[in-house]
Tab-separated table of C-alpha atoms and ligand atoms in Angstrom:
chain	number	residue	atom	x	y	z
G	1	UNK	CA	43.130	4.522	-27.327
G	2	UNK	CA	43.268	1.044	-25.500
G	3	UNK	CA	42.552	3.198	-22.669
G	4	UNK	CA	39.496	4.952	-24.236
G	5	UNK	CA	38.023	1.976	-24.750
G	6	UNK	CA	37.844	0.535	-21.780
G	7	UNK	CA	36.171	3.355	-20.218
G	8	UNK	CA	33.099	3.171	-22.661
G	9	UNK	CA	33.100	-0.607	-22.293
G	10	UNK	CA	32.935	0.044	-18.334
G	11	UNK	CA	30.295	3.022	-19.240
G	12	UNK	CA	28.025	0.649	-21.287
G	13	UNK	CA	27.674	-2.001	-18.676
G	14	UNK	CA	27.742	0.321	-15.692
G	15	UNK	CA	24.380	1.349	-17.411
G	16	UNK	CA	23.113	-1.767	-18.280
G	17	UNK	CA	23.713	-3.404	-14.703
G	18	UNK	CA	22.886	-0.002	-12.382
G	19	UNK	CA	20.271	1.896	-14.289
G	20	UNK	CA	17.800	-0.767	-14.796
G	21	UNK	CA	17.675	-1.791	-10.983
G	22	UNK	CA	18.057	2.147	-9.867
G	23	UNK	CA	14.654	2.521	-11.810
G	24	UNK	CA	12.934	-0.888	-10.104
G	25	UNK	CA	13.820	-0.218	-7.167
G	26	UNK	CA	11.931	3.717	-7.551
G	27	UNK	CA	8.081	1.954	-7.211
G	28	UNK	CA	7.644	-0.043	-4.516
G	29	UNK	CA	4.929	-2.936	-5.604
G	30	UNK	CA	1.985	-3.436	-2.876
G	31	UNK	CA	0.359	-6.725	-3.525
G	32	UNK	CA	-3.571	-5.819	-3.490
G	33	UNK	CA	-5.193	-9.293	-2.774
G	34	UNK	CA	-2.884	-11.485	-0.989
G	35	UNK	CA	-3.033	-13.295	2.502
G	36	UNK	CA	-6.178	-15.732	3.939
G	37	UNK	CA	-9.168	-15.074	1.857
G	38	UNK	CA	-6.867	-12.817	-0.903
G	39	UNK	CA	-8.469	-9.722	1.135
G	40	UNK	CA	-5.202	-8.338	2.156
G	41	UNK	CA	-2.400	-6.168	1.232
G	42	UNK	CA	1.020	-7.187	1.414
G	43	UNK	CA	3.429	-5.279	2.019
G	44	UNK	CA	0.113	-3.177	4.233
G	45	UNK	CA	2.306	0.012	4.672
G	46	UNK	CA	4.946	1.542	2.385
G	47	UNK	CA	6.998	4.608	2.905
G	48	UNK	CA	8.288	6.592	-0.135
G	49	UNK	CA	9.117	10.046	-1.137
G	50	UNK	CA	6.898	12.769	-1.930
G	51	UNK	CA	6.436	12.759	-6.023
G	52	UNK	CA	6.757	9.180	-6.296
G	53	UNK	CA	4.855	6.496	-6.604
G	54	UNK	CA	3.207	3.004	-5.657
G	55	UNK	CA	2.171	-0.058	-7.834
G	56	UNK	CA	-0.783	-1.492	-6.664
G	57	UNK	CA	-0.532	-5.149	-8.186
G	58	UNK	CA	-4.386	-6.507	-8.400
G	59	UNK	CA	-4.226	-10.287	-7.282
G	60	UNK	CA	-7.926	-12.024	-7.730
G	61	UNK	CA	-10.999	-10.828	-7.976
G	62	UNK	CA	-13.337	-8.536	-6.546
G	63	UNK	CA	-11.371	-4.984	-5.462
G	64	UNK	CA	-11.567	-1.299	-5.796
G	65	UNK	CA	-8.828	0.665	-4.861
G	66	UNK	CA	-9.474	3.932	-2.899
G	67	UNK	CA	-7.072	6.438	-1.197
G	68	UNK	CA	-7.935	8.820	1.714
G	69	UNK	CA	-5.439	10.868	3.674
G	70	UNK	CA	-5.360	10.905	7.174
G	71	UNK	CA	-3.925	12.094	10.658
G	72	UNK	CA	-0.338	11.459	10.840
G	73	UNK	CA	-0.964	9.679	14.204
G	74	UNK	CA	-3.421	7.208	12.448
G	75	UNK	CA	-2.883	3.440	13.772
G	76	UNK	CA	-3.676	0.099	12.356
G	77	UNK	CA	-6.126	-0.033	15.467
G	78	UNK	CA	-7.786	3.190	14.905
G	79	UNK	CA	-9.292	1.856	11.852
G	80	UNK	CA	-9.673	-1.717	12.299
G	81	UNK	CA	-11.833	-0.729	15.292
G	82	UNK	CA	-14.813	0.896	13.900
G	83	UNK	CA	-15.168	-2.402	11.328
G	84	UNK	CA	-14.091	-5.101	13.809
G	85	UNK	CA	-16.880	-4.940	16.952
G	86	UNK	CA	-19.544	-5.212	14.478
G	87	UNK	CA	-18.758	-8.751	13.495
G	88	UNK	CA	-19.579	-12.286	15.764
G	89	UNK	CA	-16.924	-14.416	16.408
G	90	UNK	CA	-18.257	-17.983	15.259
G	91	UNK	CA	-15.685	-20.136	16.499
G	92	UNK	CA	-12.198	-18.802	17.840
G	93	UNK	CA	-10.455	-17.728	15.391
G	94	UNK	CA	-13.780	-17.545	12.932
G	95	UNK	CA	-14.619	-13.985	12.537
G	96	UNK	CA	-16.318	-13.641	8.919
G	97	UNK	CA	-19.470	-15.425	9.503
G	98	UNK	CA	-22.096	-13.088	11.280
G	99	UNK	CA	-20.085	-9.655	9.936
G	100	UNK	CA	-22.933	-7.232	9.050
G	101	UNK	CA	-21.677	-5.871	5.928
G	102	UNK	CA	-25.062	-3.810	4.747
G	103	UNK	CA	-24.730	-1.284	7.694
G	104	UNK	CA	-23.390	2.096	7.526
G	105	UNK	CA	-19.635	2.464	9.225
G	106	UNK	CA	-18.266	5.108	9.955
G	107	UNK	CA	-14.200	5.191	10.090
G	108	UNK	CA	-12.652	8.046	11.334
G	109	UNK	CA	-8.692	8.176	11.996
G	110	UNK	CA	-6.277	8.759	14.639
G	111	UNK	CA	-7.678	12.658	15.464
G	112	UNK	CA	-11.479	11.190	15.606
G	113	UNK	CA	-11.578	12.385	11.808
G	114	UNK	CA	-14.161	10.931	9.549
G	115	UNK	CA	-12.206	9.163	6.644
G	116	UNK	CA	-14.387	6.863	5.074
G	117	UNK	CA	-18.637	6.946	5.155
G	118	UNK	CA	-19.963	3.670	3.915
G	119	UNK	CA	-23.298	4.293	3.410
G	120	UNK	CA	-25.435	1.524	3.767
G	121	UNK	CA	-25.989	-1.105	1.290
G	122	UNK	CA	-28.593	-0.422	-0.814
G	123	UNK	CA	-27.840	2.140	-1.822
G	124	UNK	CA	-24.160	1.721	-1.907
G	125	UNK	CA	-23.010	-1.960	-2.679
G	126	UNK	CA	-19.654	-0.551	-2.842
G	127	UNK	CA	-17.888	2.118	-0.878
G	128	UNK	CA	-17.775	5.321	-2.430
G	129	UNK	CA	-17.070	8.221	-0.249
G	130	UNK	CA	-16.269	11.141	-2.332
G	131	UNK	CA	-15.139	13.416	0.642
G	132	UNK	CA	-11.292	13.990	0.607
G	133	UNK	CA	-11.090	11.243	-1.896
G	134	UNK	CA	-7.491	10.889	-3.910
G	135	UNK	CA	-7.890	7.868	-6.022
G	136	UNK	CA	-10.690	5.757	-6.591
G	137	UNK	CA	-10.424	3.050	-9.445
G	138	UNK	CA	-12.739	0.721	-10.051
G	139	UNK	CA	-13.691	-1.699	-13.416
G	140	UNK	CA	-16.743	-0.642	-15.365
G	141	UNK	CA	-19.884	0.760	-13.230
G	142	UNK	CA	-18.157	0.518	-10.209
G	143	UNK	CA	-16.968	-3.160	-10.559
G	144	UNK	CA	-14.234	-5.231	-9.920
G	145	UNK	CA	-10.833	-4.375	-11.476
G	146	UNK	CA	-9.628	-6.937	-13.196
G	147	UNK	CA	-7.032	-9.104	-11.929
G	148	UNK	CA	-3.687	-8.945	-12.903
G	149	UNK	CA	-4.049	-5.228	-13.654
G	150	UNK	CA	-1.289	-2.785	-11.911
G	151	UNK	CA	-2.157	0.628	-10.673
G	152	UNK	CA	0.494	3.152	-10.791
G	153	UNK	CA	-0.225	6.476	-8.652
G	154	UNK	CA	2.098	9.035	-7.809
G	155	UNK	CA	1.807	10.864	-4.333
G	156	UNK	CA	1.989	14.352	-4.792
G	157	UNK	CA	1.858	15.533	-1.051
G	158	UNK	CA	3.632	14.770	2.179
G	159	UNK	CA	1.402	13.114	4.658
G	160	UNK	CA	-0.039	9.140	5.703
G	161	UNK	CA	-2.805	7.757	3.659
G	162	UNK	CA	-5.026	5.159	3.958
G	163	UNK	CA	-5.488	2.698	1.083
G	164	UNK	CA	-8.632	0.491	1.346
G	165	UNK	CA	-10.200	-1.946	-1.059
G	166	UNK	CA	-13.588	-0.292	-2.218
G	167	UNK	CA	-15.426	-3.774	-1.758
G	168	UNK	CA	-17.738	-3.614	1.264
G	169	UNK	CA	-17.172	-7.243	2.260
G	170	UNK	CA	-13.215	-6.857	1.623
G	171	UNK	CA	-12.711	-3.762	4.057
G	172	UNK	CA	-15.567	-4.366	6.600
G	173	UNK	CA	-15.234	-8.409	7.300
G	174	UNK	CA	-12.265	-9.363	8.796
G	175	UNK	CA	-10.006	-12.236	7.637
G	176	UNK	CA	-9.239	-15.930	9.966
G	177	UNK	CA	-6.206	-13.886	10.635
G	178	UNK	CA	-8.305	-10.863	12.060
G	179	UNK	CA	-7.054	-8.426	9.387
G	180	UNK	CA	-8.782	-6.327	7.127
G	181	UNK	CA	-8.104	-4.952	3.398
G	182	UNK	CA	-6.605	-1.842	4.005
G	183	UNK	CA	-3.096	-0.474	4.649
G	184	UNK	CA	-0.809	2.550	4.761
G	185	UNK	CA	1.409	4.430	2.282
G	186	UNK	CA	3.841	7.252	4.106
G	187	UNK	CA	4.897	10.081	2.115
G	188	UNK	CA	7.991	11.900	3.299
G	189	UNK	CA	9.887	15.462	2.240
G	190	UNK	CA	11.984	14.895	-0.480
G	191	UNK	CA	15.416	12.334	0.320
G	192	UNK	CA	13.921	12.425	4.177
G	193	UNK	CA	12.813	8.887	3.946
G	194	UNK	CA	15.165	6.450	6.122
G	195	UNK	CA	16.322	3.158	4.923
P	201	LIG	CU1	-10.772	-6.375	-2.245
């Protein structure tokens, strides 16, 4: 009986201490707004299991959230480089002043794909390609989401997908630190993923 006992006590807290941090540590958080200027993601690429998810954590103002999928092969250079040569370098380091944000860019990925079609601006203050599209939130009529706000979305297919903010002058103008808003989420076979 003594015995008995015991064992549920051990049960109860075995489930209390292991199940809560089992299920936190399921959804790995990317901050969405972090870094010089807020305008960058942090962690910028995750790697998680095909059927689960990703918290996008909204810090500050001013994003969209938008998901394309791309070529496996797809660097952080392959996009960064049809933004980047479009912008003047002020000073060293200075790379937001002159960046021509009301162009029309075309990204394409590691294969030479087209991802992402800005448009130009009018029409399009904020990027809304359609084509391939997996997630696109924004606030009301294409605003900002507020801050604060979490997005949870679950990736229901193996591949590498590109996460960008939406806002024109967050994806195209590159931070002090030469970075952009945009990053990577992995999705891997089912208990493939390493680490
Ligand atoms: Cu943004």
């Amino acid at each position: 009986m003594k015995n008995l006992k015991i064992f549920i006590i051990a049960i109860v807290l075995a489930v209390f201490l292991v199940g809560p941090v089992a299920v936190w540590a399921q959804v790995p958080v990317i901050q969405f707004g972090v870094g010089s200027g807020g305008h960058e993601l942090s962690p910028d690429e995750v790697t998680i299991n095909k059927g689960e998810a990703v918290a996008f954590q909204v810090v500050g103002g001013g994003h969209r959230i938008a998901v394309y999928p791309v070529h496996e092969s797809t660097t952080w250079e392959d996009i960064a480089e049809d933004l980047f040569p479009n912008c003047v370098e002020l000073a060293p380091g200075d790379l937001d002043g002159l960046c021509d944000v009301t162009s029309r860019y075309l990204v394409t990925d590691g294969q030479g794909k087209l991802i992402v079609d800005t448009g130009t601006n009018p029409p399009f203050p904020v990027i809304n390609d359609p084509t391939d599209r997996l997630l696109f939130v924004t606030g009301l009529n294409n605003g900002a989401i507020a801050a604060g706000t979490t997005v949870q979305y679950t990736f229901e297919k193996t591949g590498r997908f590109l996460v960008i903010c939406a806002n024109r002058g967050h994806f195209l103008i590159p931070t002090v630190d030469g970075k952009f808003m945009f990053g990577f989420v992995n999705v891997v076979g089912t208990n493939a993923k390493t680490e």
